[in-house]
Amino acid sequence: MRVLGVDPGLTRCGVGVVEGAAGRPLTMRGVGVVRTPADAELGSRLVAIEEGIEHWLDAHSPEVLAVERVFSQHNVRTVMGTAQASAVAMLCASRRGIPVALHTPSEVKAAVTGSGRADKAQVGAMVTRLLRLDAPPKPADAADALALAICHIWRAPAQNRLQQAQALHARKGRTA
């Protein structure tokens, strides 16, 4: 499975592509950051993010897009920018028929480090180890994007089995 992880943000939108399967070694196919100037008009920034995501989709042909689920923060302006960048990434993938998966920050941290309360340095260190890199990807947004992709690869099989079991249960309930 090839997954494009997106750590959404208006100024720095982390992107990372990981390929592999649960229980097997993972391979990083690409990592980077889509940047926009903080003083640019919002519409221009969103277009730049769209162009950046489209470039990554063209270059890497992912099977799934894994995006960090936006959660409530105290700074409403930060939440809005994150949500807008997230929506652009989801739109780009959905337009191409690429499934989108959302993962919370604590879910990603727990999957990659074993603790949902891990800090950015711990996430970067584990991403480096899991992908057999020479150094942690910089900035942290890039490492977080890779962590999102890793989380999805590892959790997707269990999530798929759960969805299949729920669908089977629902069908049996209708025929009973």
CSV table of N, CA and C in Angstrom, one decimal:
chain,number,residue,atom,x,y,z
A,1,MET,N,0.9,-1.2,0.0
A,1,MET,CA,0.0,0.0,0.0
A,1,MET,C,0.9,1.2,0.0
A,2,ARG,N,0.6,2.2,-0.8
A,2,ARG,CA,1.3,3.5,-0.9
A,2,ARG,C,0.4,4.6,-0.3
A,3,VAL,N,0.8,5.3,0.7
A,3,VAL,CA,0.0,6.3,1.4
A,3,VAL,C,0.7,7.6,1.4
A,4,LEU,N,0.0,8.6,1.0
A,4,LEU,CA,0.4,10.0,1.1
A,4,LEU,C,-0.1,10.6,2.4
A,5,GLY,N,0.8,10.9,3.4
A,5,GLY,CA,0.4,11.5,4.6
A,5,GLY,C,0.5,13.0,4.5
A,6,VAL,N,-0.5,13.7,5.1
A,6,VAL,CA,-0.6,15.1,5.0
A,6,VAL,C,-0.8,15.7,6.4
A,7,ASP,N,0.2,16.5,6.9
A,7,ASP,CA,0.1,17.2,8.1
A,7,ASP,C,-0.3,18.6,7.7
A,8,PRO,N,-1.6,18.9,7.8
A,8,PRO,CA,-2.1,20.2,7.2
A,8,PRO,C,-1.7,21.4,8.0
A,9,GLY,N,-1.4,22.5,7.2
A,9,GLY,CA,-1.1,23.8,7.8
A,9,GLY,C,-1.1,24.8,6.7
A,10,LEU,N,-1.4,26.0,7.0
A,10,LEU,CA,-1.4,27.1,5.9
A,10,LEU,C,0.1,27.5,5.6
A,11,THR,N,0.9,27.6,6.6
A,11,THR,CA,2.3,28.1,6.3
A,11,THR,C,3.2,26.9,5.9
A,12,ARG,N,3.1,25.8,6.6
A,12,ARG,CA,3.8,24.6,6.3
A,12,ARG,C,2.9,23.4,6.3
A,13,CYS,N,2.7,22.8,5.1
A,13,CYS,CA,1.8,21.6,5.0
A,13,CYS,C,2.8,20.4,4.7
A,14,GLY,N,3.0,19.6,5.8
A,14,GLY,CA,3.9,18.5,5.6
A,14,GLY,C,3.3,17.4,4.7
A,15,VAL,N,4.1,16.8,3.9
A,15,VAL,CA,3.7,15.7,3.0
A,15,VAL,C,4.8,14.6,3.0
A,16,GLY,N,4.3,13.4,3.0
A,16,GLY,CA,5.2,12.3,3.0
A,16,GLY,C,4.6,11.0,2.5
A,17,VAL,N,5.3,10.3,1.7
A,17,VAL,CA,4.8,9.1,1.0
A,17,VAL,C,5.5,7.9,1.6
A,18,VAL,N,4.8,6.9,2.1
A,18,VAL,CA,5.3,5.7,2.6
A,18,VAL,C,4.6,4.5,1.9
A,19,GLU,N,5.4,3.5,1.6
A,19,GLU,CA,4.9,2.3,1.0
A,19,GLU,C,5.2,1.1,1.9
A,20,GLY,N,4.3,0.2,1.9
A,20,GLY,CA,4.5,-1.0,2.7
A,20,GLY,C,3.2,-1.7,3.1
A,21,ALA,N,3.4,-2.6,4.1
A,21,ALA,CA,2.2,-3.3,4.6
A,21,ALA,C,2.5,-3.6,6.1
A,22,ALA,N,1.4,-3.8,6.8
A,22,ALA,CA,1.5,-4.1,8.3
A,22,ALA,C,2.4,-5.3,8.4
A,23,GLY,N,3.3,-5.3,9.4
A,23,GLY,CA,4.2,-6.4,9.6
A,23,GLY,C,5.3,-6.6,8.7
A,24,ARG,N,5.5,-5.7,7.8
A,24,ARG,CA,6.6,-5.7,6.8
A,24,ARG,C,7.4,-4.4,6.9
A,25,PRO,N,8.6,-4.4,6.4
A,25,PRO,CA,9.4,-3.2,6.4
A,25,PRO,C,8.7,-2.1,5.6
A,26,LEU,N,8.8,-0.9,6.0
A,26,LEU,CA,8.2,0.3,5.3
A,26,LEU,C,9.3,1.0,4.6
A,27,THR,N,8.9,1.7,3.5
A,27,THR,CA,9.9,2.4,2.6
A,27,THR,C,9.3,3.8,2.4
A,28,MET,N,10.2,4.8,2.7
A,28,MET,CA,9.8,6.2,2.4
A,28,MET,C,10.0,6.4,0.9
A,29,ARG,N,9.0,6.9,0.2
A,29,ARG,CA,9.1,7.3,-1.2
A,29,ARG,C,9.3,8.8,-1.5
A,30,GLY,N,9.1,9.6,-0.5
A,30,GLY,CA,9.2,11.0,-0.6
A,30,GLY,C,8.8,11.7,0.6
A,31,VAL,N,9.4,12.9,0.9
A,31,VAL,CA,9.0,13.7,2.0
A,31,VAL,C,9.3,15.2,1.7
A,32,GLY,N,8.4,16.0,2.2
A,32,GLY,CA,8.6,17.5,1.9
A,32,GLY,C,7.6,18.3,2.6
A,33,VAL,N,7.6,19.6,2.3
A,33,VAL,CA,6.7,20.6,2.9
A,33,VAL,C,6.2,21.5,1.8
A,34,VAL,N,4.9,21.7,1.7
A,34,VAL,CA,4.3,22.7,0.8
A,34,VAL,C,4.2,24.0,1.6
A,35,ARG,N,4.9,25.0,1.2
A,35,ARG,CA,5.0,26.2,2.0
A,35,ARG,C,4.2,27.4,1.3
A,36,THR,N,3.7,28.2,2.1
A,36,THR,CA,3.0,29.4,1.6
A,36,THR,C,3.5,30.6,2.5
A,37,PRO,N,3.6,31.8,1.9
A,37,PRO,CA,4.0,33.0,2.7
A,37,PRO,C,2.9,33.4,3.6
A,38,ALA,N,3.2,33.7,4.9
A,38,ALA,CA,2.2,34.0,5.9
A,38,ALA,C,1.5,35.3,5.6
A,39,ASP,N,2.2,36.2,4.8
A,39,ASP,CA,1.6,37.5,4.5
A,39,ASP,C,0.7,37.5,3.2
A,40,ALA,N,0.7,36.3,2.5
A,40,ALA,CA,-0.1,36.2,1.3
A,40,ALA,C,-1.6,36.2,1.6
A,41,GLU,N,-2.4,36.5,0.6
A,41,GLU,CA,-3.9,36.5,0.7
A,41,GLU,C,-4.3,35.0,0.9
A,42,LEU,N,-5.3,34.7,1.7
A,42,LEU,CA,-5.8,33.4,2.0
A,42,LEU,C,-6.1,32.6,0.7
A,43,GLY,N,-6.8,33.1,-0.2
A,43,GLY,CA,-7.1,32.4,-1.4
A,43,GLY,C,-5.9,31.9,-2.2
A,44,SER,N,-4.9,32.8,-2.3
A,44,SER,CA,-3.6,32.5,-2.9
A,44,SER,C,-2.9,31.3,-2.2
A,45,ARG,N,-3.0,31.4,-0.9
A,45,ARG,CA,-2.3,30.3,-0.1
A,45,ARG,C,-3.0,29.0,-0.3
A,46,LEU,N,-4.3,29.0,-0.4
A,46,LEU,CA,-5.0,27.7,-0.6
A,46,LEU,C,-4.8,27.2,-2.0
A,47,VAL,N,-4.7,28.0,-3.0
A,47,VAL,CA,-4.3,27.6,-4.3
A,47,VAL,C,-2.9,27.0,-4.3
A,48,ALA,N,-2.0,27.6,-3.6
A,48,ALA,CA,-0.6,27.1,-3.6
A,48,ALA,C,-0.6,25.7,-2.9
A,49,ILE,N,-1.4,25.5,-1.9
A,49,ILE,CA,-1.5,24.2,-1.2
A,49,ILE,C,-2.1,23.2,-2.2
A,50,GLU,N,-3.1,23.6,-2.9
A,50,GLU,CA,-3.7,22.7,-3.9
A,50,GLU,C,-2.7,22.3,-4.9
A,51,GLU,N,-2.0,23.2,-5.5
A,51,GLU,CA,-1.0,22.9,-6.5
A,51,GLU,C,0.1,22.0,-5.9
A,52,GLY,N,0.5,22.2,-4.7
A,52,GLY,CA,1.5,21.4,-4.1
A,52,GLY,C,1.0,19.9,-3.9
A,53,ILE,N,-0.2,19.8,-3.4
A,53,ILE,CA,-0.8,18.5,-3.2
A,53,ILE,C,-1.0,17.8,-4.5
A,54,GLU,N,-1.5,18.5,-5.5
A,54,GLU,CA,-1.7,17.9,-6.8
A,54,GLU,C,-0.3,17.4,-7.3
A,55,HIS,N,0.7,18.1,-7.1
A,55,HIS,CA,2.1,17.7,-7.6
A,55,HIS,C,2.5,16.4,-6.9
A,56,TRP,N,2.2,16.3,-5.6
A,56,TRP,CA,2.6,15.0,-4.9
A,56,TRP,C,1.7,13.9,-5.3
A,57,LEU,N,0.4,14.1,-5.6
A,57,LEU,CA,-0.4,13.1,-6.1
A,57,LEU,C,0.0,12.6,-7.5
A,58,ASP,N,0.4,13.5,-8.3
A,58,ASP,CA,0.9,13.2,-9.7
A,58,ASP,C,2.2,12.4,-9.6
A,59,ALA,N,3.1,12.8,-8.7
A,59,ALA,CA,4.4,12.2,-8.7
A,59,ALA,C,4.5,10.9,-8.0
A,60,HIS,N,3.5,10.6,-7.1
A,60,HIS,CA,3.6,9.4,-6.3
A,60,HIS,C,2.4,8.4,-6.4
A,61,SER,N,1.4,8.8,-7.0
A,61,SER,CA,0.2,8.0,-7.2
A,61,SER,C,-0.2,7.1,-6.0
A,62,PRO,N,-0.5,7.8,-4.9
A,62,PRO,CA,-0.8,7.0,-3.7
A,62,PRO,C,-2.2,6.3,-3.8
A,63,GLU,N,-2.4,5.3,-3.0
A,63,GLU,CA,-3.6,4.5,-3.0
A,63,GLU,C,-4.6,5.2,-2.0
A,64,VAL,N,-4.0,5.8,-1.0
A,64,VAL,CA,-4.8,6.4,0.1
A,64,VAL,C,-4.1,7.7,0.5
A,65,LEU,N,-4.9,8.7,0.9
A,65,LEU,CA,-4.5,9.9,1.5
A,65,LEU,C,-4.8,9.9,3.0
A,66,ALA,N,-3.8,10.0,3.9
A,66,ALA,CA,-4.0,10.0,5.3
A,66,ALA,C,-3.8,11.4,5.8
A,67,VAL,N,-4.8,12.0,6.4
A,67,VAL,CA,-4.7,13.4,6.9
A,67,VAL,C,-4.9,13.5,8.4
A,68,GLU,N,-4.2,14.4,9.0
A,68,GLU,CA,-4.4,14.6,10.4
A,68,GLU,C,-5.8,15.2,10.7
A,69,ARG,N,-6.6,14.6,11.5
A,69,ARG,CA,-7.9,15.1,11.9
A,69,ARG,C,-7.7,16.4,12.7
A,70,VAL,N,-8.4,17.4,12.2
A,70,VAL,CA,-8.3,18.7,12.9
A,70,VAL,C,-9.0,18.6,14.3
A,71,PHE,N,-8.4,19.0,15.3
A,71,PHE,CA,-8.9,19.0,16.6
A,71,PHE,C,-9.0,20.4,17.2
A,72,SER,N,-9.8,20.6,18.2
A,72,SER,CA,-9.9,21.9,18.8
A,72,SER,C,-8.7,22.4,19.5
A,73,GLN,N,-8.3,23.6,19.2
A,73,GLN,CA,-7.2,24.2,19.9
A,73,GLN,C,-7.7,25.5,20.5
A,74,HIS,N,-6.9,26.1,21.3
A,74,HIS,CA,-7.3,27.4,21.9
A,74,HIS,C,-7.2,28.6,20.9
A,75,ASN,N,-6.3,28.4,19.9
A,75,ASN,CA,-6.1,29.5,18.9
A,75,ASN,C,-7.0,29.2,17.7
A,76,VAL,N,-8.1,29.9,17.6
A,76,VAL,CA,-9.1,29.6,16.5
A,76,VAL,C,-8.5,29.9,15.2
A,77,ARG,N,-7.6,30.9,15.1
A,77,ARG,CA,-7.0,31.2,13.8
A,77,ARG,C,-6.2,30.0,13.3
A,78,THR,N,-5.5,29.4,14.2
A,78,THR,CA,-4.7,28.2,13.8
A,78,THR,C,-5.5,27.0,13.4
A,79,VAL,N,-6.6,26.8,14.1
A,79,VAL,CA,-7.6,25.7,13.8
A,79,VAL,C,-8.2,26.0,12.4
A,80,MET,N,-8.6,27.2,12.1
A,80,MET,CA,-9.2,27.5,10.8
A,80,MET,C,-8.2,27.2,9.7
A,81,GLY,N,-6.9,27.7,9.8
A,81,GLY,CA,-5.9,27.5,8.8
A,81,GLY,C,-5.7,26.0,8.6
A,82,THR,N,-5.6,25.3,9.7
A,82,THR,CA,-5.3,23.8,9.6
A,82,THR,C,-6.5,23.1,8.9
A,83,ALA,N,-7.7,23.5,9.3
A,83,ALA,CA,-8.9,22.9,8.7
A,83,ALA,C,-9.0,23.3,7.2
A,84,GLN,N,-8.7,24.5,6.8
A,84,GLN,CA,-8.7,24.9,5.4
A,84,GLN,C,-7.7,24.1,4.6
A,85,ALA,N,-6.5,23.9,5.1
A,85,ALA,CA,-5.5,23.2,4.4
A,85,ALA,C,-5.9,21.7,4.3
A,86,SER,N,-6.4,21.2,5.4
A,86,SER,CA,-6.9,19.8,5.4
A,86,SER,C,-8.0,19.6,4.3
A,87,ALA,N,-8.9,20.5,4.2
A,87,ALA,CA,-10.0,20.4,3.3
A,87,ALA,C,-9.5,20.4,1.8
A,88,VAL,N,-8.5,21.2,1.6
A,88,VAL,CA,-7.9,21.3,0.2
A,88,VAL,C,-7.3,19.9,-0.1
A,89,ALA,N,-6.5,19.3,0.8
A,89,ALA,CA,-5.9,18.0,0.6
A,89,ALA,C,-7.0,16.9,0.3
A,90,MET,N,-8.0,16.9,1.1
A,90,MET,CA,-9.1,16.0,1.0
A,90,MET,C,-9.8,16.1,-0.4
A,91,LEU,N,-10.0,17.4,-0.8
A,91,LEU,CA,-10.7,17.7,-2.0
A,91,LEU,C,-9.8,17.1,-3.2
A,92,CYS,N,-8.5,17.4,-3.2
A,92,CYS,CA,-7.6,17.0,-4.2
A,92,CYS,C,-7.7,15.4,-4.4
A,93,ALA,N,-7.6,14.7,-3.3
A,93,ALA,CA,-7.7,13.3,-3.3
A,93,ALA,C,-9.0,12.8,-3.8
A,94,SER,N,-10.1,13.3,-3.2
A,94,SER,CA,-11.5,12.9,-3.6
A,94,SER,C,-11.8,13.1,-5.0
A,95,ARG,N,-11.3,14.2,-5.6
A,95,ARG,CA,-11.5,14.5,-7.0
A,95,ARG,C,-10.9,13.4,-7.9
A,96,ARG,N,-9.9,12.7,-7.4
A,96,ARG,CA,-9.2,11.7,-8.2
A,96,ARG,C,-9.8,10.3,-7.8
A,97,GLY,N,-10.7,10.2,-6.8
A,97,GLY,CA,-11.2,8.9,-6.4
A,97,GLY,C,-10.3,8.2,-5.4
A,98,ILE,N,-9.4,8.9,-4.8
A,98,ILE,CA,-8.4,8.4,-3.8
A,98,ILE,C,-9.1,8.4,-2.5
A,99,PRO,N,-9.2,7.3,-1.8
A,99,PRO,CA,-9.8,7.3,-0.4
A,99,PRO,C,-9.0,8.2,0.5
A,100,VAL,N,-9.8,8.8,1.4
A,100,VAL,CA,-9.2,9.7,2.5
A,100,VAL,C,-9.4,9.1,3.8
A,101,ALA,N,-8.4,9.0,4.6
A,101,ALA,CA,-8.5,8.5,6.0
A,101,ALA,C,-8.0,9.6,7.0
A,102,LEU,N,-8.8,9.8,8.0
A,102,LEU,CA,-8.4,10.8,9.0
A,102,LEU,C,-7.9,10.1,10.3
A,103,HIS,N,-6.8,10.6,10.8
A,103,HIS,CA,-6.3,10.1,12.1
A,103,HIS,C,-6.0,11.2,13.0
A,104,THR,N,-6.3,11.0,14.3
A,104,THR,CA,-6.1,12.1,15.3
A,104,THR,C,-4.6,12.1,15.6
A,105,PRO,N,-4.1,13.2,16.1
A,105,PRO,CA,-2.7,13.3,16.5
A,105,PRO,C,-2.3,12.2,17.6
A,106,SER,N,-3.2,12.0,18.6
A,106,SER,CA,-2.8,11.0,19.6
A,106,SER,C,-2.9,9.6,19.0
A,107,GLU,N,-3.7,9.3,18.0
A,107,GLU,CA,-3.7,8.0,17.4
A,107,GLU,C,-2.4,7.8,16.6
A,108,VAL,N,-2.0,8.8,15.9
A,108,VAL,CA,-0.7,8.7,15.2
A,108,VAL,C,0.5,8.5,16.1
A,109,LYS,N,0.5,9.3,17.2
A,109,LYS,CA,1.6,9.2,18.1
A,109,LYS,C,1.6,7.8,18.8
A,110,ALA,N,0.5,7.3,19.1
A,110,ALA,CA,0.4,6.0,19.7
A,110,ALA,C,0.8,4.9,18.8
A,111,ALA,N,0.4,5.0,17.5
A,111,ALA,CA,0.8,4.0,16.5
A,111,ALA,C,2.3,3.9,16.3
A,112,VAL,N,2.9,5.1,16.2
A,112,VAL,CA,4.3,5.2,15.9
A,112,VAL,C,5.3,5.0,17.1
A,113,THR,N,4.9,5.6,18.2
A,113,THR,CA,5.8,5.6,19.4
A,113,THR,C,5.3,4.6,20.5
A,114,GLY,N,4.0,4.3,20.5
A,114,GLY,CA,3.5,3.5,21.6
A,114,GLY,C,2.8,4.4,22.7
A,115,SER,N,3.0,5.7,22.5
A,115,SER,CA,2.3,6.6,23.5
A,115,SER,C,1.6,7.7,22.8
A,116,GLY,N,0.3,7.9,23.1
A,116,GLY,CA,-0.4,9.0,22.5
A,116,GLY,C,0.0,10.4,23.0
A,117,ARG,N,0.9,10.4,23.9
A,117,ARG,CA,1.4,11.7,24.5
A,117,ARG,C,2.8,12.0,24.1
A,118,ALA,N,3.3,11.3,23.1
A,118,ALA,CA,4.7,11.5,22.7
A,118,ALA,C,4.9,12.9,22.1
A,119,ASP,N,6.1,13.4,22.3
A,119,ASP,CA,6.4,14.8,21.8
A,119,ASP,C,6.9,14.7,20.3
A,120,LYS,N,7.1,15.8,19.7
A,120,LYS,CA,7.6,15.8,18.3
A,120,LYS,C,8.9,15.1,18.1
A,121,ALA,N,9.8,15.3,19.1
A,121,ALA,CA,11.1,14.7,19.0
A,121,ALA,C,11.0,13.2,19.0
A,122,GLN,N,10.1,12.6,19.8
A,122,GLN,CA,9.9,11.2,19.9
A,122,GLN,C,9.4,10.7,18.6
A,123,VAL,N,8.4,11.4,18.0
A,123,VAL,CA,7.8,11.0,16.8
A,123,VAL,C,8.8,11.0,15.7
A,124,GLY,N,9.6,12.1,15.6
A,124,GLY,CA,10.7,12.1,14.6
A,124,GLY,C,11.7,11.0,14.7
A,125,ALA,N,12.1,10.7,16.0
A,125,ALA,CA,13.0,9.6,16.2
A,125,ALA,C,12.5,8.3,15.7
A,126,MET,N,11.2,8.0,16.0
A,126,MET,CA,10.6,6.7,15.6
A,126,MET,C,10.4,6.6,14.1
A,127,VAL,N,10.0,7.7,13.5
A,127,VAL,CA,9.9,7.8,12.0
A,127,VAL,C,11.3,7.5,11.4
A,128,THR,N,12.3,8.1,12.0
A,128,THR,CA,13.7,7.8,11.5
A,128,THR,C,14.0,6.4,11.6
A,129,ARG,N,13.7,5.8,12.7
A,129,ARG,CA,14.1,4.3,12.9
A,129,ARG,C,13.2,3.4,12.0
A,130,LEU,N,11.9,3.7,12.0
A,130,LEU,CA,11.0,2.8,11.2
A,130,LEU,C,11.3,2.8,9.7
A,131,LEU,N,11.7,4.0,9.2
A,131,LEU,CA,12.0,4.1,7.8
A,131,LEU,C,13.4,3.9,7.5
A,132,ARG,N,14.2,3.7,8.5
A,132,ARG,CA,15.7,3.5,8.3
A,132,ARG,C,16.3,4.7,7.6
A,133,LEU,N,16.1,5.9,8.1
A,133,LEU,CA,16.6,7.1,7.6
A,133,LEU,C,17.9,7.5,8.4
A,134,ASP,N,18.7,8.3,7.7
A,134,ASP,CA,19.9,8.7,8.4
A,134,ASP,C,19.7,9.8,9.5
A,135,ALA,N,18.6,10.6,9.3
A,135,ALA,CA,18.3,11.6,10.2
A,135,ALA,C,16.8,11.9,10.2
A,136,PRO,N,16.3,12.5,11.3
A,136,PRO,CA,14.8,12.8,11.3
A,136,PRO,C,14.5,13.8,10.2
A,137,PRO,N,13.4,13.7,9.5
A,137,PRO,CA,13.0,14.6,8.5
A,137,PRO,C,12.8,16.0,9.1
A,138,LYS,N,13.2,17.1,8.5
A,138,LYS,CA,12.9,18.4,8.9
A,138,LYS,C,12.1,19.2,7.9
A,139,PRO,N,11.3,20.1,8.3
A,139,PRO,CA,10.9,20.4,9.7
A,139,PRO,C,10.0,19.2,10.3
A,140,ALA,N,9.5,19.4,11.5
A,140,ALA,CA,8.7,18.4,12.2
A,140,ALA,C,7.4,18.1,11.4
A,141,ASP,N,6.9,19.1,10.6
A,141,ASP,CA,5.7,18.8,9.8
A,141,ASP,C,5.9,17.7,8.8
A,142,ALA,N,7.1,17.6,8.3
A,142,ALA,CA,7.5,16.5,7.3
A,142,ALA,C,7.5,15.2,8.0
A,143,ALA,N,8.1,15.1,9.2
A,143,ALA,CA,8.1,13.9,10.0
A,143,ALA,C,6.7,13.5,10.4
A,144,ASP,N,5.9,14.5,10.7
A,144,ASP,CA,4.5,14.2,11.1
A,144,ASP,C,3.7,13.6,9.9
A,145,ALA,N,4.0,14.1,8.7
A,145,ALA,CA,3.3,13.5,7.6
A,145,ALA,C,3.7,12.1,7.3
A,146,LEU,N,4.9,11.7,7.5
A,146,LEU,CA,5.4,10.3,7.4
A,146,LEU,C,4.7,9.5,8.5
A,147,ALA,N,4.6,10.0,9.7
A,147,ALA,CA,4.0,9.3,10.8
A,147,ALA,C,2.5,9.0,10.5
A,148,LEU,N,1.9,10.0,9.9
A,148,LEU,CA,0.5,9.7,9.5
A,148,LEU,C,0.4,8.6,8.5
A,149,ALA,N,1.3,8.5,7.5
A,149,ALA,CA,1.2,7.5,6.5
A,149,ALA,C,1.5,6.1,7.2
A,150,ILE,N,2.5,6.1,8.1
A,150,ILE,CA,2.8,4.9,8.8
A,150,ILE,C,1.6,4.4,9.6
A,151,CYS,N,1.0,5.3,10.3
A,151,CYS,CA,-0.1,5.0,11.2
A,151,CYS,C,-1.2,4.3,10.3
A,152,HIS,N,-1.5,4.9,9.1
A,152,HIS,CA,-2.6,4.4,8.3
A,152,HIS,C,-2.2,3.0,7.8
A,153,ILE,N,-1.0,2.8,7.4
A,153,ILE,CA,-0.6,1.5,6.9
A,153,ILE,C,-0.8,0.4,7.9
A,154,TRP,N,-0.4,0.7,9.2
A,154,TRP,CA,-0.5,-0.2,10.2
A,154,TRP,C,-1.9,-0.4,10.7
A,155,ARG,N,-2.7,0.6,10.7
A,155,ARG,CA,-4.1,0.5,11.3
A,155,ARG,C,-5.1,0.1,10.2
A,156,ALA,N,-4.9,0.3,9.0
A,156,ALA,CA,-5.9,0.0,7.9
A,156,ALA,C,-6.4,-1.4,7.9
A,157,PRO,N,-5.6,-2.4,8.1
A,157,PRO,CA,-6.1,-3.8,8.0
A,157,PRO,C,-7.1,-4.1,9.1
A,158,ALA,N,-6.8,-3.6,10.3
A,158,ALA,CA,-7.7,-3.8,11.5
A,158,ALA,C,-9.0,-3.0,11.3
A,159,GLN,N,-8.9,-1.8,10.8
A,159,GLN,CA,-10.0,-0.9,10.5
A,159,GLN,C,-10.9,-1.5,9.4
A,160,ASN,N,-10.3,-2.1,8.4
A,160,ASN,CA,-11.1,-2.7,7.3
A,160,ASN,C,-11.9,-4.0,7.9
A,161,ARG,N,-11.2,-4.8,8.7
A,161,ARG,CA,-11.9,-5.9,9.3
A,161,ARG,C,-13.0,-5.5,10.1
A,162,LEU,N,-12.9,-4.5,10.9
A,162,LEU,CA,-13.9,-4.0,11.8
A,162,LEU,C,-15.1,-3.5,10.9
A,163,GLN,N,-14.8,-2.7,9.9
A,163,GLN,CA,-15.9,-2.2,9.0
A,163,GLN,C,-16.6,-3.4,8.3
A,164,GLN,N,-15.9,-4.4,7.9
A,164,GLN,CA,-16.5,-5.6,7.3
A,164,GLN,C,-17.4,-6.3,8.3
A,165,ALA,N,-17.0,-6.5,9.5
A,165,ALA,CA,-17.8,-7.1,10.5
A,165,ALA,C,-19.0,-6.3,10.8
A,166,GLN,N,-18.9,-5.0,10.9
A,166,GLN,CA,-20.1,-4.1,11.2
A,166,GLN,C,-21.1,-4.3,10.0
A,167,ALA,N,-20.6,-4.3,8.8
A,167,ALA,CA,-21.5,-4.4,7.6
A,167,ALA,C,-22.2,-5.7,7.6
A,168,LEU,N,-21.5,-6.8,7.9
A,168,LEU,CA,-22.0,-8.2,8.0
A,168,LEU,C,-23.1,-8.2,9.1
A,169,HIS,N,-22.8,-7.6,10.2
A,169,HIS,CA,-23.8,-7.6,11.4
A,169,HIS,C,-25.1,-6.8,11.0
A,170,ALA,N,-24.8,-5.7,10.2
A,170,ALA,CA,-26.0,-4.9,9.8
A,170,ALA,C,-26.9,-5.7,8.8
A,171,ARG,N,-26.2,-6.4,7.9
A,171,ARG,CA,-27.0,-7.2,6.9
A,171,ARG,C,-27.7,-8.3,7.6
A,172,LYS,N,-27.1,-9.0,8.6
A,172,LYS,CA,-27.8,-10.0,9.3
A,172,LYS,C,-29.0,-9.5,10.1
A,173,GLY,N,-28.8,-8.3,10.6
A,173,GLY,CA,-29.9,-7.7,11.4
A,173,GLY,C,-31.1,-7.4,10.5
A,174,ARG,N,-30.9,-7.0,9.2
A,174,ARG,CA,-32.0,-6.7,8.3
A,174,ARG,C,-32.7,-8.0,7.8
A,175,THR,N,-32.0,-9.1,7.8
A,175,THR,CA,-32.6,-10.4,7.3
A,175,THR,C,-33.3,-11.2,8.5
A,176,ALA,N,-33.0,-10.8,9.7
A,176,ALA,CA,-33.6,-11.5,10.8
A,176,ALA,C,-35.0,-11.2,11.1
